[in-house]
PDB file of C-alpha atoms in Angstrom:
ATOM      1  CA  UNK A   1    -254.922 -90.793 -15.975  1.00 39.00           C
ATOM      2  CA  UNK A   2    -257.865 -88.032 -15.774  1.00 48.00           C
ATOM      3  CA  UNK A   3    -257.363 -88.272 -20.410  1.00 50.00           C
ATOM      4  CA  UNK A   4    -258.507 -91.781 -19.933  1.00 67.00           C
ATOM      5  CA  UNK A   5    -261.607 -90.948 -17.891  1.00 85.00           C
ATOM      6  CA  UNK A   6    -262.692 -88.130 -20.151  1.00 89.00           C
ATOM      7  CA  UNK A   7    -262.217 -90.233 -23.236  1.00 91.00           C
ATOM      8  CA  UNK A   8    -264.597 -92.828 -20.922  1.00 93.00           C
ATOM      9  CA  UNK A   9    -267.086 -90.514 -20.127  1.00 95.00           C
ATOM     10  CA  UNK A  10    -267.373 -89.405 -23.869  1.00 96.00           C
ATOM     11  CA  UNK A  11    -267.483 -93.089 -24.957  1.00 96.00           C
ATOM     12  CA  UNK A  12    -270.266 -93.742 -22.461  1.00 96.00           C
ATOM     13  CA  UNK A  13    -272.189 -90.485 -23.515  1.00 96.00           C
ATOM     14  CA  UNK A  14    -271.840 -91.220 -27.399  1.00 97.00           C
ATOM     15  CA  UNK A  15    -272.554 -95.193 -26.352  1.00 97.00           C
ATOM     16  CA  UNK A  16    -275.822 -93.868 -24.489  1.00 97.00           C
ATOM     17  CA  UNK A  17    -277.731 -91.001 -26.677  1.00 96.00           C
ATOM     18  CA  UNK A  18    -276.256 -91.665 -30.317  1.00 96.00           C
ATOM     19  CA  UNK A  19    -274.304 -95.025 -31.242  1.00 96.00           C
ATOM     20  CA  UNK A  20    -275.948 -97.749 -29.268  1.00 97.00           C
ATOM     21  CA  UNK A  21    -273.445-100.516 -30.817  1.00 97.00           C
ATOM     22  CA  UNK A  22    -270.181 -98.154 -30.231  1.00 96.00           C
ATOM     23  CA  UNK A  23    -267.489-100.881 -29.115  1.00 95.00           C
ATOM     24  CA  UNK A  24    -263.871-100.091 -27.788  1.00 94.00           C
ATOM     25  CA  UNK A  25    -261.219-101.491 -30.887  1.00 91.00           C
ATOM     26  CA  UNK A  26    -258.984-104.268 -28.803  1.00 83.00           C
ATOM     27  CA  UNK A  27    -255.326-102.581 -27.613  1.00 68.00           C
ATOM     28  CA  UNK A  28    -254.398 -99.445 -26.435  1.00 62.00           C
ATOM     29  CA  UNK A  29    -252.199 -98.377 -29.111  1.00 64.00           C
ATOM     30  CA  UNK A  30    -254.563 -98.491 -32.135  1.00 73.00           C
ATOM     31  CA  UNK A  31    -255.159 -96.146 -34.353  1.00 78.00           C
ATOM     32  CA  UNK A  32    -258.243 -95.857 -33.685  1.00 89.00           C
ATOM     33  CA  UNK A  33    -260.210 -95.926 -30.277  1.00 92.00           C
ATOM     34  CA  UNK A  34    -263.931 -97.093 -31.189  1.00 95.00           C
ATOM     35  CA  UNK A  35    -265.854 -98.113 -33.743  1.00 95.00           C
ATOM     36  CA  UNK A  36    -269.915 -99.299 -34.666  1.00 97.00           C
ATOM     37  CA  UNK A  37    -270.598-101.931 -36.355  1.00 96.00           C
ATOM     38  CA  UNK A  38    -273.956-100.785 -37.392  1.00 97.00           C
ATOM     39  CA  UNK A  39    -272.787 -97.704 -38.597  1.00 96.00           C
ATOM     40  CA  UNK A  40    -269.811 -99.061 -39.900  1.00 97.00           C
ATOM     41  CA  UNK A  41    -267.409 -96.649 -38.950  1.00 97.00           C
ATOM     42  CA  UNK A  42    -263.978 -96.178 -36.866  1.00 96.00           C
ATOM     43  CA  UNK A  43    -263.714 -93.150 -34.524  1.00 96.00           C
ATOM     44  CA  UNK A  44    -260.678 -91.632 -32.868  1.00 95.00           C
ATOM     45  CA  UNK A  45    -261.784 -89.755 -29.530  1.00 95.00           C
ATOM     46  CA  UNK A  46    -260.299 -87.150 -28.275  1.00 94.00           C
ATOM     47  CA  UNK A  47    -260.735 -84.714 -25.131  1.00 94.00           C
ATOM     48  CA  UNK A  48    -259.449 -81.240 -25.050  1.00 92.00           C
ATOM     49  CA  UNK A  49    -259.226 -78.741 -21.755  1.00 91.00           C
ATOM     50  CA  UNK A  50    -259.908 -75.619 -24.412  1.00 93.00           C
ATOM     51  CA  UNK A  51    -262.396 -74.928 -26.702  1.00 96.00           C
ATOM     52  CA  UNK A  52    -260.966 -73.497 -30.361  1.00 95.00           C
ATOM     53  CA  UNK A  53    -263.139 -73.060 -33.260  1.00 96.00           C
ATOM     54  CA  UNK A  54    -260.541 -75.232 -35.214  1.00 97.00           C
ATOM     55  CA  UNK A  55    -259.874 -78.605 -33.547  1.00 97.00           C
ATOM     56  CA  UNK A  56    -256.278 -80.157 -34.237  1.00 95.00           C
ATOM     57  CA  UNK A  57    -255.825 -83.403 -35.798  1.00 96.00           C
ATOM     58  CA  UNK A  58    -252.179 -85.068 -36.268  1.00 94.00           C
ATOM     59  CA  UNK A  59    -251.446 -86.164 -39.362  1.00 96.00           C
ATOM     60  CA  UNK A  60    -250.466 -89.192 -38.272  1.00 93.00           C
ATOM     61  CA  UNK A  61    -253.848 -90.472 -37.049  1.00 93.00           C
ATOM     62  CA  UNK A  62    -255.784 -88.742 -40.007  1.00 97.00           C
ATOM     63  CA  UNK A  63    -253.246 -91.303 -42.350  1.00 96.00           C
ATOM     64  CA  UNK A  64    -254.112 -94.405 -40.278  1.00 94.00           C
ATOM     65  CA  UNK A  65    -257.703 -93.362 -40.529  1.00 95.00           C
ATOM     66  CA  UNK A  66    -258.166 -93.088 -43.767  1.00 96.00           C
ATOM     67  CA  UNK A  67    -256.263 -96.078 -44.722  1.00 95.00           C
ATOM     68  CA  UNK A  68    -258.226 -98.251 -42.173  1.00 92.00           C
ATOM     69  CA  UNK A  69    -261.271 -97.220 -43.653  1.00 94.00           C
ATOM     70  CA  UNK A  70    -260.034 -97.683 -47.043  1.00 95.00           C
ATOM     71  CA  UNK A  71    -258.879-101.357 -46.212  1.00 94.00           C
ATOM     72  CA  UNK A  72    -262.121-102.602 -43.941  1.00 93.00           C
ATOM     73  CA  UNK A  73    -264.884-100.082 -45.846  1.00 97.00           C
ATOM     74  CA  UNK A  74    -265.379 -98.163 -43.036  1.00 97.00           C
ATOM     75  CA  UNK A  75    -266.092 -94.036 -42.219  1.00 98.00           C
ATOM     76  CA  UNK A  76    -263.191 -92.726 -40.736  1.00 98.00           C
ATOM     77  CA  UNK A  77    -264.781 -90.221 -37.869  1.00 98.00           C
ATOM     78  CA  UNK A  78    -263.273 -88.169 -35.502  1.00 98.00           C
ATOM     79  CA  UNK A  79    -264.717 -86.738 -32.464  1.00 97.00           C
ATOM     80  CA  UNK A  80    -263.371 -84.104 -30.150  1.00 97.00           C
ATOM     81  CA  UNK A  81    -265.269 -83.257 -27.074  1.00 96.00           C
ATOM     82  CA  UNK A  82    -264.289 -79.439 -25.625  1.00 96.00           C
ATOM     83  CA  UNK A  83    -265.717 -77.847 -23.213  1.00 95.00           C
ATOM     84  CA  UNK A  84    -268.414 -76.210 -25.415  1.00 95.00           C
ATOM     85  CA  UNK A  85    -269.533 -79.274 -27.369  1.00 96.00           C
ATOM     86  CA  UNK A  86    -269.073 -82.751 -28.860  1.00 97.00           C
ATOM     87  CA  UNK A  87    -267.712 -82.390 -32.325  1.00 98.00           C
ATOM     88  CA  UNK A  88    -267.844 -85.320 -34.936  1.00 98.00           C
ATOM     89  CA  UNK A  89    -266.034 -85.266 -38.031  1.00 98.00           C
ATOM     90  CA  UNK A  90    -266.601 -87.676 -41.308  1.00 98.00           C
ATOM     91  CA  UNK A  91    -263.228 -87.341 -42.159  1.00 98.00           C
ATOM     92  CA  UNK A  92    -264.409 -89.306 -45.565  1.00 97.00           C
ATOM     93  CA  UNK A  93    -266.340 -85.775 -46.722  1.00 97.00           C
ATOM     94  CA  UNK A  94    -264.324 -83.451 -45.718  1.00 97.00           C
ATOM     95  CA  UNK A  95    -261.226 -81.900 -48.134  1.00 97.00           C
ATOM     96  CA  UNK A  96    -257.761 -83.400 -46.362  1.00 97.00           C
ATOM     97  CA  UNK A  97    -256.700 -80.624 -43.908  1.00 97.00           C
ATOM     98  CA  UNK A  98    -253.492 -78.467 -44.471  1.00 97.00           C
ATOM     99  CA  UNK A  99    -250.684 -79.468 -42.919  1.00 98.00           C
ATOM    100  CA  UNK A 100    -248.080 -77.817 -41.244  1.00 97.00           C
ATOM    101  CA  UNK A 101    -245.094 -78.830 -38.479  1.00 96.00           C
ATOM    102  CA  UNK A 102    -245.176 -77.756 -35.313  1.00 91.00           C
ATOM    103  CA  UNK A 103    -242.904 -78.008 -31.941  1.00 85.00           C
ATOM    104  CA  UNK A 104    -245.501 -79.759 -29.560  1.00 82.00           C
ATOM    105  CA  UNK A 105    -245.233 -82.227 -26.644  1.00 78.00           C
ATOM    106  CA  UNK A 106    -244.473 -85.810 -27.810  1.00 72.00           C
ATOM    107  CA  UNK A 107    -247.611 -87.309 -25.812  1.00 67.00           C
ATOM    108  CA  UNK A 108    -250.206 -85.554 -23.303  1.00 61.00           C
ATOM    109  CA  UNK A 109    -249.917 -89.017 -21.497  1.00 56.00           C
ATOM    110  CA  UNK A 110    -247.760 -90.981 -19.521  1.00 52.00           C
ATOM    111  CA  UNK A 111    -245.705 -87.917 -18.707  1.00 60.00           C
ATOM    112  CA  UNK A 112    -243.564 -87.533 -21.146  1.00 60.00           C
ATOM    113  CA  UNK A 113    -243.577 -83.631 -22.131  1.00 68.00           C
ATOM    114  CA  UNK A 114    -240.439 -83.587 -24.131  1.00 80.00           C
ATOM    115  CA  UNK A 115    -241.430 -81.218 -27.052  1.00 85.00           C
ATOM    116  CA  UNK A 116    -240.917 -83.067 -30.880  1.00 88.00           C
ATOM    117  CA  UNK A 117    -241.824 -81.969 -34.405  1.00 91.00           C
ATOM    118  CA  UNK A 118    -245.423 -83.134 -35.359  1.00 91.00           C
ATOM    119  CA  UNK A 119    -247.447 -82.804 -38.699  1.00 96.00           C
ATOM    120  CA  UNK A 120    -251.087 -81.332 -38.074  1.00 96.00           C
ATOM    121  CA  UNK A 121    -253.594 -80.259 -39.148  1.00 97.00           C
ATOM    122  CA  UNK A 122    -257.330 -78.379 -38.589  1.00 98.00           C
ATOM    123  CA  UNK A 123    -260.549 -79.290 -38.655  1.00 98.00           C
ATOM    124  CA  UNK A 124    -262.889 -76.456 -38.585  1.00 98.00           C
ATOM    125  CA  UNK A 125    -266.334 -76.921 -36.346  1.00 97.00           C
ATOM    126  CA  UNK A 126    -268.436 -75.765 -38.912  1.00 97.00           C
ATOM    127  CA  UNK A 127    -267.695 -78.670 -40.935  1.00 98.00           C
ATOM    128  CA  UNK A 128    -268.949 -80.876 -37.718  1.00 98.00           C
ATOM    129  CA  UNK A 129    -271.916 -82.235 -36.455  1.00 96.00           C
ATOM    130  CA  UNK A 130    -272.680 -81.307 -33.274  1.00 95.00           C
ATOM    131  CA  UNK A 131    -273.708 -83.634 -30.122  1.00 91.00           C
ATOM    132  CA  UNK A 132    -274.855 -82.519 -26.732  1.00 80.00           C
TER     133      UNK A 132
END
């Protein structure tokens, strides 16, 4: 699962250089994939093969986001690594994306490629901060 090892890698690199305390959240089907304690925040990771200047988020995880952090207290942040940078969102300060539907594959795991309707949404990289 080469997803898995890229959302490692970025886990260890954030983990090394910028959140020391950056834990894994318990279960693989969480909403969210890490969080800091210090910080107090919940981060969804996520890897992408091409770099675009406006990173896709599903609605779906933006929801469960936001209502985690509204529920624990948290900053919901999400962080896409691409080729030409680390990006971290504060999904907290940033206006809710527009959303439209689109035909995409139902997972990019597990291989199952069948195409389904999702909601998503943009998140433009000058509205990130940027990690090396």
């Amino acid at each position: 699962m080469s997803w898995k090892k890229n959302e490692d890698k970025l886990f260890l690199h954030l983990k090394d250089n910028y959140i020391q305390d950056l834990d894994w959240s318990e279960g693989q089907y969480n909403h969210y994939d890490c969080f800091s304690l210090k910080y107090e925040c919940d981060i969804e990771l996520k890897c992408r093969n091409k770099h675009y200047d406006e990173l896709l988020i599903e609605k779906a995880k933006y929801d469960k986001l936001i209502q985690r952090a509204q529920k624990f207290l948290t900053v919901p942040i999400y962080i896409s690594q691409t080729p030409q940078g680390i990006y971290a969102f504060n999904l907290a300060r940033l206006p809710e994306p527009i959303w439209e539907t689109r035909g995409m594959p139902k997972t990019s795991h597990f291989n199952q490629r069948q195409f389904v309707d999702k909601v998503v949404g943009y998140l433009h990289i000058k509205d990130a901060k940027i990690y090396e």
